[in-house]
mmCIF file of C-alpha atoms in Angstrom:
data_model
loop_
_atom_site.group_PDB
_atom_site.id
_atom_site.type_symbol
_atom_site.label_atom_id
_atom_site.label_comp_id
_atom_site.label_asym_id
_atom_site.label_seq_id
_atom_site.Cartn_x
_atom_site.Cartn_y
_atom_site.Cartn_z
ATOM 1 C CA MET A 11 -171.798 5.290 15.386
ATOM 2 C CA LYS A 12 -169.387 8.080 14.061
ATOM 3 C CA PRO A 13 -166.709 10.424 14.726
ATOM 4 C CA GLU A 14 -168.042 13.373 15.931
ATOM 5 C CA ILE A 15 -168.455 16.397 17.855
ATOM 6 C CA ILE A 16 -171.534 17.709 19.666
ATOM 7 C CA LEU A 17 -172.033 21.125 19.966
ATOM 8 C CA PRO A 18 -174.626 22.387 22.589
ATOM 9 C CA TYR A 19 -177.045 24.398 19.317
ATOM 10 C CA GLN A 20 -177.309 22.883 16.258
ATOM 11 C CA PRO A 21 -180.575 24.875 13.793
ATOM 12 C CA GLY A 22 -181.323 21.560 11.290
ATOM 13 C CA THR A 23 -181.131 21.896 7.909
ATOM 14 C CA GLN A 24 -184.506 23.557 7.164
ATOM 15 C CA ASN A 25 -183.991 26.770 9.819
ATOM 16 C CA SER A 26 -180.454 26.894 8.104
ATOM 17 C CA ASP A 27 -182.018 28.285 4.623
ATOM 18 C CA LEU A 28 -185.575 29.303 5.622
ATOM 19 C CA LYS A 29 -185.221 30.789 2.000
ATOM 20 C CA ALA A 30 -185.360 27.158 0.813
ATOM 21 C CA ALA A 31 -187.874 25.786 2.876
ATOM 22 C CA SER A 32 -190.912 28.541 2.640
ATOM 23 C CA THR A 33 -189.992 28.378 -1.281
ATOM 24 C CA ARG A 34 -191.155 24.398 -0.695
ATOM 25 C CA LEU A 35 -193.544 25.005 1.417
ATOM 26 C CA THR A 36 -195.172 27.704 -1.136
ATOM 27 C CA VAL A 37 -194.898 25.574 -3.722
ATOM 28 C CA SER A 38 -196.689 22.733 -2.631
ATOM 29 C CA LYS A 39 -199.819 24.785 -0.843
ATOM 30 C CA SER A 40 -199.367 22.930 2.110
ATOM 31 C CA TYR A 41 -199.469 25.958 4.472
ATOM 32 C CA LYS A 42 -203.359 26.847 2.616
ATOM 33 C CA ASP A 43 -206.336 25.228 2.805
ATOM 34 C CA LEU A 44 -206.237 21.870 0.618
ATOM 35 C CA SER A 45 -209.590 19.898 1.647
ATOM 36 C CA THR A 46 -210.733 17.525 -0.495
ATOM 37 C CA VAL A 47 -213.373 15.133 -1.730
ATOM 38 C CA ILE A 48 -212.607 11.879 -3.533
ATOM 39 C CA LEU A 49 -215.994 10.940 -5.992
ATOM 40 C CA THR A 50 -214.801 7.567 -7.472
ATOM 41 C CA PRO A 51 -218.203 6.150 -9.606
ATOM 42 C CA THR A 52 -217.542 2.239 -9.898
ATOM 43 C CA ARG A 53 -219.280 -0.027 -12.374
ATOM 44 C CA GLY A 54 -220.486 -2.032 -8.850
ATOM 45 C CA GLY A 55 -220.124 -5.618 -8.231
ATOM 46 C CA ARG A 56 -218.754 -7.717 -5.599
ATOM 47 C CA SER A 57 -215.147 -5.986 -5.237
ATOM 48 C CA LEU A 58 -212.381 -3.972 -7.338
ATOM 49 C CA CYS A 59 -209.853 -4.192 -8.958
ATOM 50 C CA PRO A 60 -206.806 -5.001 -6.345
ATOM 51 C CA ARG A 61 -204.339 -2.925 -9.297
ATOM 52 C CA PHE A 62 -206.984 0.259 -8.067
ATOM 53 C CA VAL A 63 -207.554 -1.008 -4.540
ATOM 54 C CA SER A 64 -203.715 -0.709 -3.902
ATOM 55 C CA ALA A 65 -203.281 2.659 -6.184
ATOM 56 C CA ILE A 66 -206.010 4.223 -4.641
ATOM 57 C CA ALA A 67 -204.733 3.462 -0.916
ATOM 58 C CA GLY A 68 -201.456 4.345 -1.546
ATOM 59 C CA LEU A 69 -201.999 7.822 -2.472
ATOM 60 C CA MET A 70 -200.525 10.157 -0.329
ATOM 61 C CA ARG A 71 -202.885 13.266 1.359
ATOM 62 C CA PRO A 72 -201.114 16.450 2.694
ATOM 63 C CA MET A 73 -200.806 16.831 6.261
ATOM 64 C CA ASN A 74 -203.682 17.253 8.788
ATOM 65 C CA GLN A 75 -205.593 18.177 5.883
ATOM 66 C CA GLN A 76 -209.404 17.358 5.191
ATOM 67 C CA VAL A 77 -209.394 14.517 2.590
ATOM 68 C CA PHE A 78 -212.703 12.494 2.109
ATOM 69 C CA GLY A 79 -213.496 9.242 0.447
ATOM 70 C CA PRO A 80 -213.333 7.787 -1.753
ATOM 71 C CA VAL A 81 -216.898 8.017 -2.635
ATOM 72 C CA PHE A 82 -217.838 5.457 -4.282
ATOM 73 C CA LEU A 83 -220.946 5.976 -6.761
ATOM 74 C CA SER A 84 -221.874 2.941 -7.775
ATOM 75 C CA GLY A 85 -224.052 1.266 -10.280
ATOM 76 C CA MET A 86 -225.045 4.666 -12.388
ATOM 77 C CA GLU A 87 -224.131 6.281 -16.075
ATOM 78 C CA VAL A 88 -220.536 7.357 -15.240
ATOM 79 C CA GLY A 89 -222.540 10.684 -16.232
ATOM 80 C CA HIS A 90 -225.376 10.666 -13.543
ATOM 81 C CA ALA A 91 -222.321 8.898 -10.711
ATOM 82 C CA PHE A 92 -220.773 12.854 -11.058
ATOM 83 C CA ASN A 93 -223.618 14.620 -11.008
ATOM 84 C CA SER A 94 -224.961 12.810 -8.107
ATOM 85 C CA GLY A 95 -221.945 12.565 -6.336
ATOM 86 C CA ILE A 96 -221.316 16.550 -6.652
ATOM 87 C CA GLU A 97 -225.303 17.310 -5.487
ATOM 88 C CA MET A 98 -224.251 15.070 -2.094
ATOM 89 C CA ILE A 99 -221.688 17.687 -1.383
ATOM 90 C CA MET A 100 -223.523 20.725 -2.035
ATOM 91 C CA ASN A 101 -226.124 19.152 0.060
ATOM 92 C CA ASN A 102 -224.040 18.254 3.312
ATOM 93 C CA PRO A 103 -222.905 21.589 4.493
ATOM 94 C CA ASN A 104 -219.667 20.288 5.934
ATOM 95 C CA LEU A 105 -218.254 19.181 2.527
ATOM 96 C CA SER A 106 -220.108 21.903 1.039
ATOM 97 C CA LYS A 107 -216.957 23.739 2.178
ATOM 98 C CA PHE A 108 -214.208 21.868 0.704
ATOM 99 C CA LYS A 109 -212.106 23.604 -1.396
ATOM 100 C CA TYR A 110 -211.317 20.661 -4.212
ATOM 101 C CA ILE A 111 -213.220 17.412 -5.641
ATOM 102 C CA LEU A 112 -210.952 14.707 -6.989
ATOM 103 C CA THR A 113 -212.506 12.201 -9.392
ATOM 104 C CA VAL A 114 -210.747 9.165 -9.668
ATOM 105 C CA GLU A 115 -211.884 6.793 -12.289
ATOM 106 C CA ASP A 116 -211.671 3.164 -10.666
ATOM 107 C CA ASP A 117 -209.429 1.755 -13.693
ATOM 108 C CA ASN A 118 -206.639 4.478 -13.461
ATOM 109 C CA ILE A 119 -203.787 3.998 -11.574
ATOM 110 C CA PRO A 120 -202.464 7.480 -10.588
ATOM 111 C CA PRO A 121 -198.516 8.024 -8.841
ATOM 112 C CA PRO A 122 -198.641 8.423 -5.498
ATOM 113 C CA ASP A 123 -197.445 11.996 -5.499
ATOM 114 C CA GLY A 124 -200.232 12.554 -7.906
ATOM 115 C CA LEU A 125 -202.334 14.340 -5.640
ATOM 116 C CA LEU A 126 -199.466 17.001 -4.068
ATOM 117 C CA LYS A 127 -198.414 17.736 -7.644
ATOM 118 C CA LEU A 128 -201.740 18.691 -8.226
ATOM 119 C CA TYR A 129 -202.287 20.444 -5.989
ATOM 120 C CA GLU A 130 -199.406 23.060 -6.943
ATOM 121 C CA SER A 131 -200.197 22.780 -10.343
ATOM 122 C CA ILE A 132 -203.376 23.771 -10.394
ATOM 123 C CA GLY A 133 -203.010 27.510 -9.416
ATOM 124 C CA ASP A 134 -205.036 30.585 -11.149
ATOM 125 C CA PHE A 135 -206.599 26.403 -13.137
ATOM 126 C CA ASP A 136 -210.223 25.618 -12.316
ATOM 127 C CA ALA A 137 -208.813 22.249 -12.843
ATOM 128 C CA VAL A 138 -205.790 20.128 -13.449
ATOM 129 C CA GLY A 139 -205.691 16.962 -14.050
ATOM 130 C CA GLY A 140 -202.692 13.751 -14.218
ATOM 131 C CA LEU A 141 -202.255 12.572 -18.158
ATOM 132 C CA TYR A 142 -202.775 9.482 -19.493
ATOM 133 C CA TRP A 143 -204.189 7.942 -22.939
ATOM 134 C CA THR A 144 -206.867 6.596 -23.930
ATOM 135 C CA LYS A 145 -206.536 3.138 -24.419
ATOM 136 C CA GLY A 146 -205.283 0.695 -26.903
ATOM 137 C CA GLU A 147 -202.433 0.961 -28.849
ATOM 138 C CA GLY A 148 -203.430 3.726 -30.949
ATOM 139 C CA GLY A 149 -204.004 5.796 -27.391
ATOM 140 C CA GLN A 150 -204.702 9.616 -27.565
ATOM 141 C CA PRO A 151 -203.538 11.674 -24.832
ATOM 142 C CA MET A 152 -206.515 12.830 -22.733
ATOM 143 C CA ILE A 153 -205.031 16.650 -23.734
ATOM 144 C CA TYR A 154 -208.049 17.709 -25.279
ATOM 145 C CA GLY A 155 -208.214 21.631 -27.607
ATOM 146 C CA ALA A 156 -205.891 24.255 -27.405
ATOM 147 C CA PRO A 157 -207.313 27.604 -25.871
ATOM 148 C CA ASN A 158 -205.675 29.842 -28.565
ATOM 149 C CA GLN A 159 -207.317 27.799 -31.564
ATOM 150 C CA SER A 160 -210.468 28.839 -33.042
ATOM 151 C CA PRO A 161 -213.303 27.748 -33.379
ATOM 152 C CA MET A 162 -212.750 26.455 -29.678
ATOM 153 C CA ASN A 163 -211.859 22.354 -30.494
ATOM 154 C CA PHE A 164 -211.109 19.349 -28.933
ATOM 155 C CA ILE A 165 -208.191 17.864 -30.973
ATOM 156 C CA PRO A 166 -205.676 16.092 -28.505
ATOM 157 C CA GLN A 167 -202.096 17.696 -28.144
ATOM 158 C CA GLN A 168 -199.380 16.942 -28.461
ATOM 159 C CA VAL A 169 -197.511 16.231 -24.647
ATOM 160 C CA VAL A 170 -195.083 18.718 -23.263
ATOM 161 C CA ASP A 171 -193.479 16.494 -21.188
ATOM 162 C CA ASN A 172 -193.163 18.049 -17.003
ATOM 163 C CA SER A 173 -195.242 20.685 -17.762
ATOM 164 C CA VAL A 174 -198.950 22.159 -16.848
ATOM 165 C CA GLN A 175 -200.348 21.910 -20.432
ATOM 166 C CA GLN A 176 -203.324 24.487 -20.539
ATOM 167 C CA CYS A 177 -206.121 23.061 -22.822
ATOM 168 C CA ASN A 178 -209.743 22.406 -23.906
ATOM 169 C CA GLY A 179 -210.858 19.584 -22.229
ATOM 170 C CA LEU A 180 -209.753 17.008 -19.753
ATOM 171 C CA GLY A 181 -210.767 13.089 -18.984
ATOM 172 C CA MET A 182 -211.648 12.827 -15.474
ATOM 173 C CA GLY A 183 -209.597 9.602 -14.711
ATOM 174 C CA PHE A 184 -207.271 11.457 -12.086
ATOM 175 C CA THR A 185 -208.997 15.488 -12.068
ATOM 176 C CA LEU A 186 -208.868 18.136 -9.806
ATOM 177 C CA PHE A 187 -211.506 20.645 -9.277
ATOM 178 C CA LYS A 188 -212.126 23.794 -7.613
ATOM 179 C CA THR A 189 -215.027 23.252 -5.827
ATOM 180 C CA ASP A 190 -216.489 26.645 -6.627
ATOM 181 C CA VAL A 191 -216.388 25.765 -10.514
ATOM 182 C CA PHE A 192 -219.503 23.503 -9.680
ATOM 183 C CA ARG A 193 -220.727 26.489 -7.741
ATOM 184 C CA LYS A 194 -221.045 28.826 -11.137
ATOM 185 C CA LEU A 195 -222.314 26.094 -13.706
ATOM 186 C CA GLU A 196 -226.117 24.853 -13.420
ATOM 187 C CA LYS A 197 -227.236 21.515 -13.798
ATOM 188 C CA PRO A 198 -226.917 18.914 -15.117
ATOM 189 C CA TRP A 199 -222.913 19.331 -14.799
ATOM 190 C CA PHE A 200 -222.141 16.215 -16.590
ATOM 191 C CA GLU A 201 -224.172 14.713 -19.454
ATOM 192 C CA THR A 202 -223.404 11.781 -21.793
ATOM 193 C CA LYS A 203 -225.103 12.695 -24.831
ATOM 194 C CA GLN A 204 -225.665 10.143 -28.206
ATOM 195 C CA SER A 205 -228.193 12.242 -30.439
ATOM 196 C CA TRP A 206 -229.865 12.485 -33.827
ATOM 197 C CA ASP A 207 -232.315 15.255 -34.382
ATOM 198 C CA PRO A 208 -233.204 16.237 -38.442
ATOM 199 C CA ASN A 209 -232.776 19.947 -37.551
ATOM 200 C CA SER A 210 -229.384 20.042 -35.575
ATOM 201 C CA GLY A 211 -227.550 16.746 -36.538
ATOM 202 C CA VAL A 212 -225.704 14.222 -34.784
ATOM 203 C CA LYS A 213 -224.541 15.194 -30.963
ATOM 204 C CA CYS A 214 -222.093 12.684 -29.481
ATOM 205 C CA TYR A 215 -220.341 13.667 -26.413
ATOM 206 C CA THR A 216 -218.760 12.320 -23.151
ATOM 207 C CA GLN A 217 -219.837 13.492 -20.209
ATOM 208 C CA ASP A 218 -216.112 15.264 -19.503
ATOM 209 C CA LEU A 219 -215.907 16.881 -22.929
ATOM 210 C CA TRP A 220 -219.427 17.890 -22.188
ATOM 211 C CA ALA A 221 -218.518 19.729 -18.760
ATOM 212 C CA PHE A 222 -215.313 21.187 -19.867
ATOM 213 C CA GLU A 223 -217.089 22.861 -23.112
ATOM 214 C CA ARG A 224 -219.365 24.457 -20.498
ATOM 215 C CA MET A 225 -216.387 25.781 -18.602
ATOM 216 C CA ALA A 226 -214.396 26.996 -21.404
ATOM 217 C CA LYS A 227 -217.240 28.823 -22.314
ATOM 218 C CA ALA A 228 -218.233 30.088 -18.829
ATOM 219 C CA GLY A 229 -214.349 32.100 -19.527
ATOM 220 C CA MET A 230 -212.795 28.596 -17.129
ATOM 221 C CA ARG A 231 -209.275 27.924 -17.939
ATOM 222 C CA VAL A 232 -207.959 23.849 -17.491
ATOM 223 C CA ALA A 233 -204.892 22.313 -17.515
ATOM 224 C CA CYS A 234 -202.840 18.917 -17.822
ATOM 225 C CA ASP A 235 -200.176 18.312 -15.207
ATOM 226 C CA THR A 236 -197.627 15.959 -17.523
ATOM 227 C CA ARG A 237 -195.836 15.268 -14.804
ATOM 228 C CA VAL A 238 -198.282 13.550 -13.467
ATOM 229 C CA LYS A 239 -198.293 10.198 -15.293
ATOM 230 C CA VAL A 240 -200.777 7.656 -15.116
ATOM 231 C CA GLY A 241 -202.043 4.713 -15.942
ATOM 232 C CA HIS A 242 -204.967 3.662 -17.687
ATOM 233 C CA LEU A 243 -205.938 -0.262 -16.731
ATOM 234 C CA ASP A 244 -207.604 -2.669 -19.022
ATOM 235 C CA VAL A 245 -208.718 -4.763 -16.550
ATOM 236 C CA GLU A 246 -209.477 -7.590 -19.283
ATOM 237 C CA GLN A 247 -206.287 -7.667 -20.653
ATOM 238 C CA ASP A 248 -204.895 -6.478 -17.244
ATOM 239 C CA HIS A 249 -202.034 -4.059 -19.052
ATOM 240 C CA LEU A 250 -201.673 -0.391 -18.300
ATOM 241 C CA TRP A 251 -201.265 1.342 -21.316
#
């Protein structure tokens, strides 16, 4: 024990600086409704990668808030998986009232405080994601397109570290959406395109950029929180990009 004089009453650290404590609560949004459904498409099979299981089990959740999931969407093409998961949410009388949907893919390793930081940064954005890269030595950041450029494009942006960086599109490995996004857009919300037509030419879309292009055309805004650094797991090589 340390030598000290015990006074009858002390207000405590937080009560001693209410302005600082209130600012912290405002930034974290912990006093607001942060109800969230977590959706995770998976390739199926008998097991998930232990690295992923460890990361999702260690994901910090907001205090005394409703967080449901992860809901695993197994053995479906990824666009169909996300469509099925969101349809399930919209048709459920309880889950349809949740404010957010977090998509987490089973080869992404989010930091423990990643979700809490996404709550902080979503603000006026309709979706915000963590920073991760395409796999391989020449990996590109999944921060697609600068909103001030015309015509609209999905060229990977240079990363601005420790920022909330507005863009046209994101991956869905660790991305927080406002549930209202899916009330405003017509189904299907996600679609993977690989087609050729002699009149219109080739169409190639991953399910994520298909959705984000439609969101942008509807006037919605998205961003990458580059503070949230997400590992992209190559299961075969047991390597995080």
